[in-house]
Amino acid sequence: MKPHRPQIPTELVLCEMPHIGLMHEVRCAECGRCSRDNKVQKDDLEEFVTVVMMRHGAPRTEAEIVARNLVAADLRGVASHGVARLGRYVQGIEAGYIKPGVQMEVAEPIGPIGIVDARDGLGQVAGDIGMKLAIRKAKEHGVGIVTVRNSNHYGIAGYYVQQAVSQGLLGISMTNAAPLVIPTFGAQALLGTNPIAFGVPSDKGPAFLLDMATSVVPRGKLEVYDRNTKQMPMGWAVDENGYDCQNPGHVLRNLVQRAGGGILPLGGRGEEFSGHKGYGLAAMVDILCGVLSGSAFGPQVDDVHGSTAHGKAQKPNVGHFFAALDIARFMPEPTFRARMDSFVEMLKSSPKALDASTIFIHGEKEHLRTQLHLQGGIPLATNVLDALRTIADRCGAPHPVTLADRQARQTSERIDTSQETT
C-alpha cells in the first residue's frame, strides 16, 4: 500500500480506534487510560467552545448552541463529532462558506409544516431552529415536519432527537452529507453516510435513541487502517471498478479526487447481505434532506470539500429533515411510557448468546457514558487537546481548563488563603 496523506484532521483519528468505544464503560479509576491532565468538565468545555466561536464572529447565543451540541457528543462518547470537530467550523468561517450570525429565514406554509433557509449559517443553529419548530408544531397540530436548506454540518443527528424526547415527543432527525457511499451495483460514490436518528421516551430506563449511519463504516475507519498500513476487511469499500478493495489508501485517494469507488452501503456489496437496503435508506435520507428541502443532493453536497478539478468548489448546501410526533394524540403519554418499558424489558430479558451478558437498547451505552463523564470529567485525546490549544492561541482565547488545571488552581487558592490567615 502506498503512503496516503490523510484527508481528515489528525485529532479525529484516535477517536475512531476500536478501544475508545469501551474505554469509559467502567469507572475511570478502574480504566487506567486517562488522567486529570486530559479530562475536562462539561461546563468548562462548553465555555471554551463558546469563547472560540465568539472570537470567530458568532453571537453568544449561536456560540452556546454550537458548544452544547459538540460537548453533548463527547458526553455520549461520540468523540468523532465532539469538540474534535471545532477546527472544521473555524476553518469554514475563515473560508467564508460558514456564516455565523446570519438571519435564517423561516416559512410556515401550513400548520404542521415548516421550511428553514439557513443561508449558509452554522449547521447546529439551523438544526436547533428546525427541531424546535418541529416540536412546537407537534404540540399544536400533533405532528411537525421541517426541512432545512442551505445549511452546514450539524453535528450528531441524535442531539436533535433528544430535544423532542425530553418533551415527551417522538423525534426524528436526518441529514445528508458529502458523497462517500456508492449505490448498490455502482462504482462511484454518490451518497453520504446520511445518518438517521429516532427516539422516544420511556420511564424506567434511558430513552430509546437510535442514531446510525446508512453505510457499513464511516470514513474515519478507513483513515485508521490507512495510517496503520493495514488491509481493510472485505466488504467495507470498493475501487473505481466496483470491485472489493482492501487498500484503504487507494479508496481514500479516489474519494478525495472523485475518481470512483467508495464506501459500501449498510449491508455490503450487492444484494446477498441486503446492501440494497442500506442504499435505499441512504437514498431516502437524501430525498428528504436534499431533494425535498431544495438543498444539494448526491455529489453536489458539501462540494466545498471535494475536488476542484472541474471548476470552483461550491458552498456545502447541506440539507436536514426533522419530525416530531405528539404521542399524547395516540394515547396518554404515561400509557405509552409504560408500554415502552414493557417493550424494552422484553428485549433485555430475552435469552443471551453464550458469549454475551447483556442485550443493550439503542442509546443505553451512550446514556451510561454521559453519567460517567458528568461525574468524572470528559476524557479528550491528547492530540485533540493540543488542537484545541492551537485554535485558542490563534484567536487569543484561553486554553480549555482541564481537571488538573482546576485542581492546581484550588490548591493555589487554599495556600493563598492559608498564608493570609497566618
Coordinates of C-alpha atoms in Angstrom, one line a residue:
M1 CA 0.0 0.0 0.0
K2 CA 1.4 3.4 -1.0
P3 CA 1.6 6.2 1.6
H4 CA -1.5 8.3 1.7
R5 CA -1.9 11.8 3.0
P6 CA -4.8 11.7 5.5
Q7 CA -7.8 13.8 4.4
I8 CA -9.4 14.3 7.9
P9 CA -7.9 16.3 10.8
T10 CA -5.3 14.4 12.8
E11 CA -7.3 14.9 16.0
L12 CA -10.1 12.7 14.7
V13 CA -8.1 9.5 14.1
L14 CA -7.8 8.2 17.7
C15 CA -11.5 8.8 18.2
E16 CA -12.2 6.1 15.6
M17 CA -10.0 3.4 17.2
P18 CA -11.8 0.3 18.4
H19 CA -10.9 0.5 22.1
I20 CA -12.4 4.0 22.5
G21 CA -16.0 2.7 22.4
L22 CA -15.3 0.6 25.5
M23 CA -12.9 2.8 27.2
H24 CA -15.2 4.5 29.7
E25 CA -17.8 1.9 30.3
V26 CA -16.1 1.2 33.6
R27 CA -15.2 3.7 36.3
C28 CA -12.3 5.8 35.4
A29 CA -10.4 4.7 38.5
E30 CA -10.5 1.2 37.0
C31 CA -9.8 2.3 33.5
G32 CA -6.3 3.5 33.8
R33 CA -6.3 5.1 30.3
C34 CA -6.8 8.7 31.2
S35 CA -5.9 11.2 33.9
R36 CA -6.9 14.6 35.2
D37 CA -4.5 16.1 32.6
N38 CA -6.8 15.2 29.7
K39 CA -10.2 15.4 31.4
V40 CA -12.5 18.5 31.2
Q41 CA -15.7 19.3 33.0
K42 CA -18.8 19.7 30.8
D43 CA -19.3 23.4 31.8
D44 CA -15.6 24.3 31.2
L45 CA -15.6 22.7 27.8
E46 CA -18.8 24.4 26.8
E47 CA -17.5 27.7 27.8
F48 CA -14.2 27.1 25.9
V49 CA -16.1 26.4 22.7
T50 CA -18.4 29.3 23.2
V51 CA -15.5 31.7 23.6
V52 CA -13.7 30.4 20.5
M53 CA -16.9 30.7 18.4
M54 CA -17.5 34.2 19.6
R55 CA -13.9 35.1 18.7
H56 CA -14.8 34.0 15.2
G57 CA -17.8 36.2 14.9
A58 CA -20.7 34.1 16.3
P59 CA -23.1 35.8 18.6
R60 CA -23.1 34.4 22.1
T61 CA -26.5 32.6 21.6
E62 CA -25.2 30.9 18.5
A63 CA -21.8 30.1 20.1
E64 CA -23.6 28.4 23.0
I65 CA -25.7 26.3 20.7
V66 CA -22.6 25.0 18.9
A67 CA -20.9 24.4 22.3
R68 CA -23.8 22.4 23.7
N69 CA -24.0 20.3 20.5
L70 CA -20.3 19.4 20.4
V71 CA -20.0 18.7 24.1
A72 CA -23.1 16.6 24.0
A73 CA -21.4 14.3 21.5
D74 CA -18.3 14.0 23.8
L75 CA -20.5 13.3 26.8
R76 CA -22.2 10.4 24.9
G77 CA -18.8 9.0 23.8
V78 CA -19.3 10.0 20.1
A79 CA -15.9 11.8 20.1
S80 CA -15.6 11.9 16.3
H81 CA -18.4 14.5 16.3
G82 CA -17.5 16.3 19.5
V83 CA -15.0 19.2 20.2
A84 CA -12.5 17.5 17.8
R85 CA -14.7 18.9 15.1
L86 CA -14.3 22.5 16.3
G87 CA -11.5 23.2 13.8
R88 CA -13.8 22.3 10.9
Y89 CA -16.2 25.0 11.8
V90 CA -13.4 27.6 12.5
Q91 CA -11.9 26.8 9.1
G92 CA -15.4 27.1 7.4
I93 CA -15.9 30.5 9.0
E94 CA -12.5 31.7 7.9
A95 CA -13.0 30.4 4.4
G96 CA -16.4 32.2 4.2
Y97 CA -18.7 29.3 3.5
I98 CA -20.0 29.2 7.1
K99 CA -21.6 32.5 8.0
P100 CA -22.3 33.0 11.7
G101 CA -24.9 35.5 12.8
V102 CA -27.0 35.4 9.6
Q103 CA -30.7 35.9 9.9
M104 CA -32.2 32.5 8.9
E105 CA -35.5 32.5 7.1
V106 CA -38.4 30.5 8.4
A107 CA -41.6 29.8 6.4
E108 CA -44.7 28.1 7.6
P109 CA -46.9 27.3 4.6
I110 CA -49.4 25.3 6.6
G111 CA -49.9 24.4 10.3
P112 CA -47.7 21.2 10.6
I113 CA -45.1 22.2 8.0
G114 CA -42.0 24.4 8.4
I115 CA -39.2 25.4 6.0
V116 CA -35.9 26.9 7.1
D117 CA -33.4 28.5 4.8
A118 CA -30.2 28.5 6.9
R119 CA -28.5 31.0 4.4
D120 CA -25.1 29.2 4.9
G121 CA -25.2 29.7 8.7
L122 CA -24.0 27.4 11.3
G123 CA -25.5 23.9 10.9
Q124 CA -26.1 23.5 14.7
V125 CA -28.0 26.7 14.8
A126 CA -30.1 25.7 11.8
G127 CA -30.7 22.3 13.3
D128 CA -31.8 23.9 16.6
I129 CA -34.2 26.2 14.8
G130 CA -35.6 23.3 12.7
M131 CA -36.1 20.9 15.6
K132 CA -37.7 23.5 17.9
L133 CA -40.0 24.4 15.1
A134 CA -41.0 20.8 14.6
I135 CA -41.6 20.4 18.4
R136 CA -43.8 23.5 18.5
K137 CA -45.8 22.3 15.5
A138 CA -46.2 18.8 17.0
K139 CA -47.6 20.3 20.2
E140 CA -50.0 22.5 18.2
H141 CA -51.0 20.1 15.4
G142 CA -50.0 16.6 16.6
V143 CA -47.2 16.4 14.1
G144 CA -44.4 18.8 13.0
I145 CA -42.3 18.3 9.9
V146 CA -39.5 20.7 9.0
T147 CA -36.9 20.8 6.2
V148 CA -33.7 22.9 6.2
R149 CA -31.7 24.0 3.2
N150 CA -28.5 25.9 2.6
S151 CA -27.0 24.6 5.8
N152 CA -23.7 23.1 7.0
H153 CA -22.6 20.1 9.1
Y154 CA -24.9 20.0 12.1
G155 CA -23.2 17.5 14.4
I156 CA -24.7 14.3 15.7
A157 CA -28.3 13.6 14.5
G158 CA -29.3 12.2 17.9
Y159 CA -28.7 15.5 19.6
Y160 CA -31.9 17.0 18.0
V161 CA -33.9 13.9 18.7
Q162 CA -33.1 14.3 22.4
Q163 CA -34.7 17.7 22.3
A164 CA -38.0 16.1 21.3
V165 CA -37.8 13.2 23.6
S166 CA -37.1 15.5 26.6
Q167 CA -40.5 17.0 26.0
G168 CA -42.3 13.7 25.8
L169 CA -42.4 13.6 22.0
L170 CA -41.3 11.1 19.3
G171 CA -38.4 12.7 17.4
I172 CA -36.7 12.1 14.0
S173 CA -33.6 13.8 12.6
M174 CA -31.7 13.2 9.4
T175 CA -29.1 15.0 7.3
N176 CA -27.3 14.4 4.0
A177 CA -23.6 14.7 3.7
A178 CA -20.6 14.7 1.3
P179 CA -20.6 11.7 -1.2
L180 CA -18.7 8.8 0.2
V181 CA -21.0 5.8 -0.4
I182 CA -21.7 4.0 -3.7
P183 CA -25.2 2.8 -4.8
T184 CA -25.7 -0.9 -5.0
F185 CA -24.0 -2.3 -8.2
G186 CA -22.4 1.1 -8.6
A187 CA -18.7 2.1 -8.8
Q188 CA -18.9 5.8 -7.9
A189 CA -19.6 7.5 -4.5
L190 CA -22.8 9.5 -4.9
L191 CA -24.4 9.4 -1.4
G192 CA -23.3 10.5 2.0
T193 CA -23.2 8.3 5.1
N194 CA -26.6 10.0 5.7
P195 CA -27.4 9.3 9.3
I196 CA -30.9 8.6 10.7
A197 CA -31.8 9.3 14.3
F198 CA -35.1 8.2 16.0
G199 CA -36.1 8.4 19.7
V200 CA -39.0 8.0 22.1
P201 CA -39.3 8.5 25.9
S202 CA -39.6 5.7 28.5
D203 CA -40.0 5.7 32.2
K204 CA -37.7 3.2 33.9
G205 CA -34.6 3.4 31.7
P206 CA -33.0 5.8 29.3
A207 CA -34.9 6.9 26.2
F208 CA -34.7 4.6 23.2
L209 CA -32.4 6.6 20.8
L210 CA -31.2 5.1 17.6
D211 CA -28.5 7.2 15.8
M212 CA -27.0 5.4 12.8
A213 CA -25.2 6.0 9.6
T214 CA -26.5 4.2 6.5
S215 CA -23.1 3.0 5.4
V216 CA -21.1 0.0 6.6
V217 CA -18.4 2.2 8.2
P218 CA -17.6 5.9 8.5
R219 CA -14.6 7.3 6.5
G220 CA -12.7 7.6 9.8
K221 CA -12.4 3.8 9.9
L222 CA -10.6 3.8 6.6
E223 CA -8.3 6.5 7.8
V224 CA -7.3 4.5 10.8
Y225 CA -6.5 1.4 8.7
D226 CA -4.5 3.5 6.3
R227 CA -2.4 5.1 8.9
N228 CA -1.6 1.7 10.4
T229 CA -0.9 0.3 6.9
K230 CA -3.4 -2.4 7.5
Q231 CA -5.7 -4.0 5.0
M232 CA -9.4 -3.4 5.5
P233 CA -11.9 -6.2 5.9
M234 CA -13.6 -7.4 2.8
G235 CA -17.0 -5.7 2.4
W236 CA -16.1 -2.2 3.6
A237 CA -15.3 -0.5 0.3
V238 CA -14.8 -0.9 -3.4
D239 CA -12.4 0.5 -6.0
E240 CA -13.1 2.6 -9.1
N241 CA -14.3 -0.5 -10.9
G242 CA -16.7 -1.5 -8.2
Y243 CA -14.6 -4.5 -7.0
D244 CA -13.9 -5.2 -3.4
C245 CA -10.8 -3.3 -2.2
Q246 CA -8.9 -3.9 0.9
N247 CA -6.4 -1.0 0.4
P248 CA -7.7 2.0 2.4
G249 CA -5.3 4.5 0.9
H250 CA -6.5 3.6 -2.6
V251 CA -10.1 4.1 -1.7
L252 CA -9.4 7.4 0.2
R253 CA -7.5 8.9 -2.7
N254 CA -10.3 8.0 -5.0
L255 CA -12.8 9.7 -2.7
V256 CA -10.8 12.9 -2.5
Q257 CA -10.2 13.0 -6.2
R258 CA -13.7 11.9 -7.1
A259 CA -12.1 9.2 -9.1
G260 CA -14.7 6.4 -8.5
G261 CA -15.3 3.8 -5.8
G262 CA -16.2 4.4 -2.2
I263 CA -17.6 3.0 1.0
L264 CA -20.4 0.4 0.7
P265 CA -23.9 1.0 2.0
L266 CA -25.1 -0.8 5.1
G267 CA -25.3 -4.5 4.3
G268 CA -22.3 -4.5 2.0
R269 CA -21.8 -5.1 -1.8
G270 CA -24.6 -6.4 -3.9
E271 CA -27.8 -7.8 -2.6
E272 CA -26.7 -11.0 -0.9
F273 CA -26.4 -9.4 2.5
S274 CA -29.0 -6.7 1.7
G275 CA -26.7 -3.9 0.7
H276 CA -29.6 -2.6 -1.4
K277 CA -31.4 -1.8 1.8
G278 CA -28.7 0.4 3.2
Y279 CA -28.5 2.0 -0.2
G280 CA -32.3 2.6 -0.1
L281 CA -32.0 4.2 3.4
A282 CA -29.2 6.5 2.2
A283 CA -31.2 7.5 -0.8
M284 CA -34.3 8.1 1.4
V285 CA -32.3 10.5 3.6
D286 CA -31.0 12.4 0.5
I287 CA -34.5 12.6 -0.9
L288 CA -35.9 14.1 2.4
C289 CA -32.9 16.3 3.2
G290 CA -31.8 17.3 -0.3
V291 CA -34.5 16.9 -2.9
L292 CA -37.5 17.8 -0.8
S293 CA -35.7 20.7 1.1
G294 CA -34.3 22.3 -2.0
S295 CA -30.7 21.7 -0.9
A296 CA -28.0 20.0 -2.8
F297 CA -28.1 16.2 -3.2
G298 CA -25.8 13.5 -4.3
P299 CA -22.3 14.6 -5.3
Q300 CA -23.2 18.3 -5.0
V301 CA -23.5 18.1 -1.2
D302 CA -20.6 19.6 0.7
D303 CA -18.7 20.1 -2.6
V304 CA -16.5 22.7 -1.0
H305 CA -14.5 19.8 0.5
G306 CA -14.4 17.9 -2.8
S307 CA -12.3 18.1 -5.9
T308 CA -12.0 21.5 -7.6
A309 CA -10.6 19.9 -10.8
H310 CA -13.8 20.6 -12.7
G311 CA -14.3 24.2 -11.5
K312 CA -14.7 26.3 -8.5
A313 CA -15.8 24.4 -5.3
Q314 CA -19.4 25.3 -4.2
K315 CA -20.8 26.0 -0.8
P316 CA -21.8 22.9 1.3
N317 CA -25.6 23.5 0.9
V318 CA -26.3 20.6 3.3
G319 CA -30.0 19.7 4.0
H320 CA -31.7 18.4 7.1
F321 CA -35.1 16.9 7.9
F322 CA -36.8 17.0 11.3
A323 CA -40.0 15.5 12.5
A324 CA -41.8 15.4 15.9
L325 CA -44.9 13.5 16.8
D326 CA -47.2 14.2 19.8
I327 CA -47.6 10.7 21.4
A328 CA -50.5 12.0 23.5
R329 CA -52.6 12.3 20.3
F330 CA -52.5 8.5 20.1
M331 CA -52.7 7.5 23.8
P332 CA -51.9 9.1 27.2
E333 CA -48.2 9.6 27.5
P334 CA -47.9 7.6 30.7
T335 CA -49.5 4.7 29.0
F336 CA -47.0 4.9 26.1
R337 CA -44.1 5.1 28.5
A338 CA -45.3 2.0 30.4
R339 CA -45.7 0.2 27.1
M340 CA -42.2 1.2 26.1
D341 CA -40.9 -0.1 29.4
S342 CA -42.5 -3.5 28.6
F343 CA -41.1 -3.5 25.1
V344 CA -37.6 -2.8 26.5
E345 CA -37.9 -5.4 29.2
M346 CA -39.0 -7.9 26.6
L347 CA -35.8 -7.4 24.7
K348 CA -33.4 -7.2 27.6
S349 CA -34.8 -10.2 29.4
S350 CA -34.6 -12.5 26.3
P351 CA -32.1 -15.3 26.1
K352 CA -28.5 -14.1 25.6
A353 CA -25.9 -15.5 23.2
L354 CA -23.4 -17.7 25.0
D355 CA -20.6 -15.1 25.0
A356 CA -22.9 -12.1 25.9
S357 CA -24.1 -10.9 29.3
T358 CA -26.3 -8.0 28.3
I359 CA -28.6 -7.0 25.4
F360 CA -28.3 -3.3 25.0
I361 CA -31.1 -0.9 23.9
H362 CA -30.1 1.8 21.5
G363 CA -28.9 4.9 23.4
E364 CA -28.3 2.9 26.6
K365 CA -24.5 2.8 26.3
E366 CA -24.4 6.5 25.4
H367 CA -26.5 7.3 28.4
L368 CA -24.2 5.4 30.7
R369 CA -21.1 7.2 29.3
T370 CA -22.9 10.5 29.8
Q371 CA -23.4 9.8 33.5
L372 CA -19.8 8.7 33.9
H373 CA -18.4 11.8 32.1
L374 CA -20.6 14.1 34.1
Q375 CA -19.2 12.7 37.3
G376 CA -15.6 12.2 36.4
G377 CA -15.0 14.6 33.5
I378 CA -14.9 14.2 29.7
P379 CA -11.7 12.5 28.5
L380 CA -10.1 14.0 25.5
A381 CA -7.3 12.5 23.4
T382 CA -4.0 14.3 23.8
N383 CA -4.0 15.3 20.1
V384 CA -7.5 16.8 20.5
L385 CA -6.4 18.9 23.5
D386 CA -3.3 20.0 21.5
A387 CA -5.5 21.0 18.6
L388 CA -7.9 22.9 20.9
R389 CA -5.0 24.8 22.4
T390 CA -3.7 25.7 18.9
I391 CA -7.1 27.0 18.0
A392 CA -7.2 29.0 21.2
D393 CA -3.8 30.5 20.6
R394 CA -4.7 31.6 17.1
C395 CA -7.8 33.5 18.2
G396 CA -6.5 34.7 21.6
A397 CA -8.9 32.6 23.7
P398 CA -7.9 30.9 27.0
H399 CA -6.9 27.3 26.8
P400 CA -9.5 24.7 27.8
V401 CA -9.5 24.1 31.6
T402 CA -8.6 20.5 32.5
L403 CA -9.4 18.9 35.8
A404 CA -5.6 19.1 36.6
D405 CA -5.7 22.9 35.9
R406 CA -8.8 23.2 38.2
Q407 CA -7.1 21.2 40.9
A408 CA -4.0 23.3 40.7
R409 CA -6.0 26.5 41.0
Q410 CA -7.9 25.2 44.0
T411 CA -4.6 24.2 45.7
S412 CA -3.1 27.6 45.0
E413 CA -6.2 29.3 46.4
R414 CA -6.0 27.2 49.6
I415 CA -2.3 28.1 50.0
D416 CA -3.0 31.8 49.5
T417 CA -5.9 31.7 52.0
S418 CA -3.7 29.8 54.5
Q419 CA -1.0 32.4 54.2
E420 CA -3.4 35.3 54.6
T421 CA -4.8 33.8 57.9
T422 CA -1.3 33.3 59.3

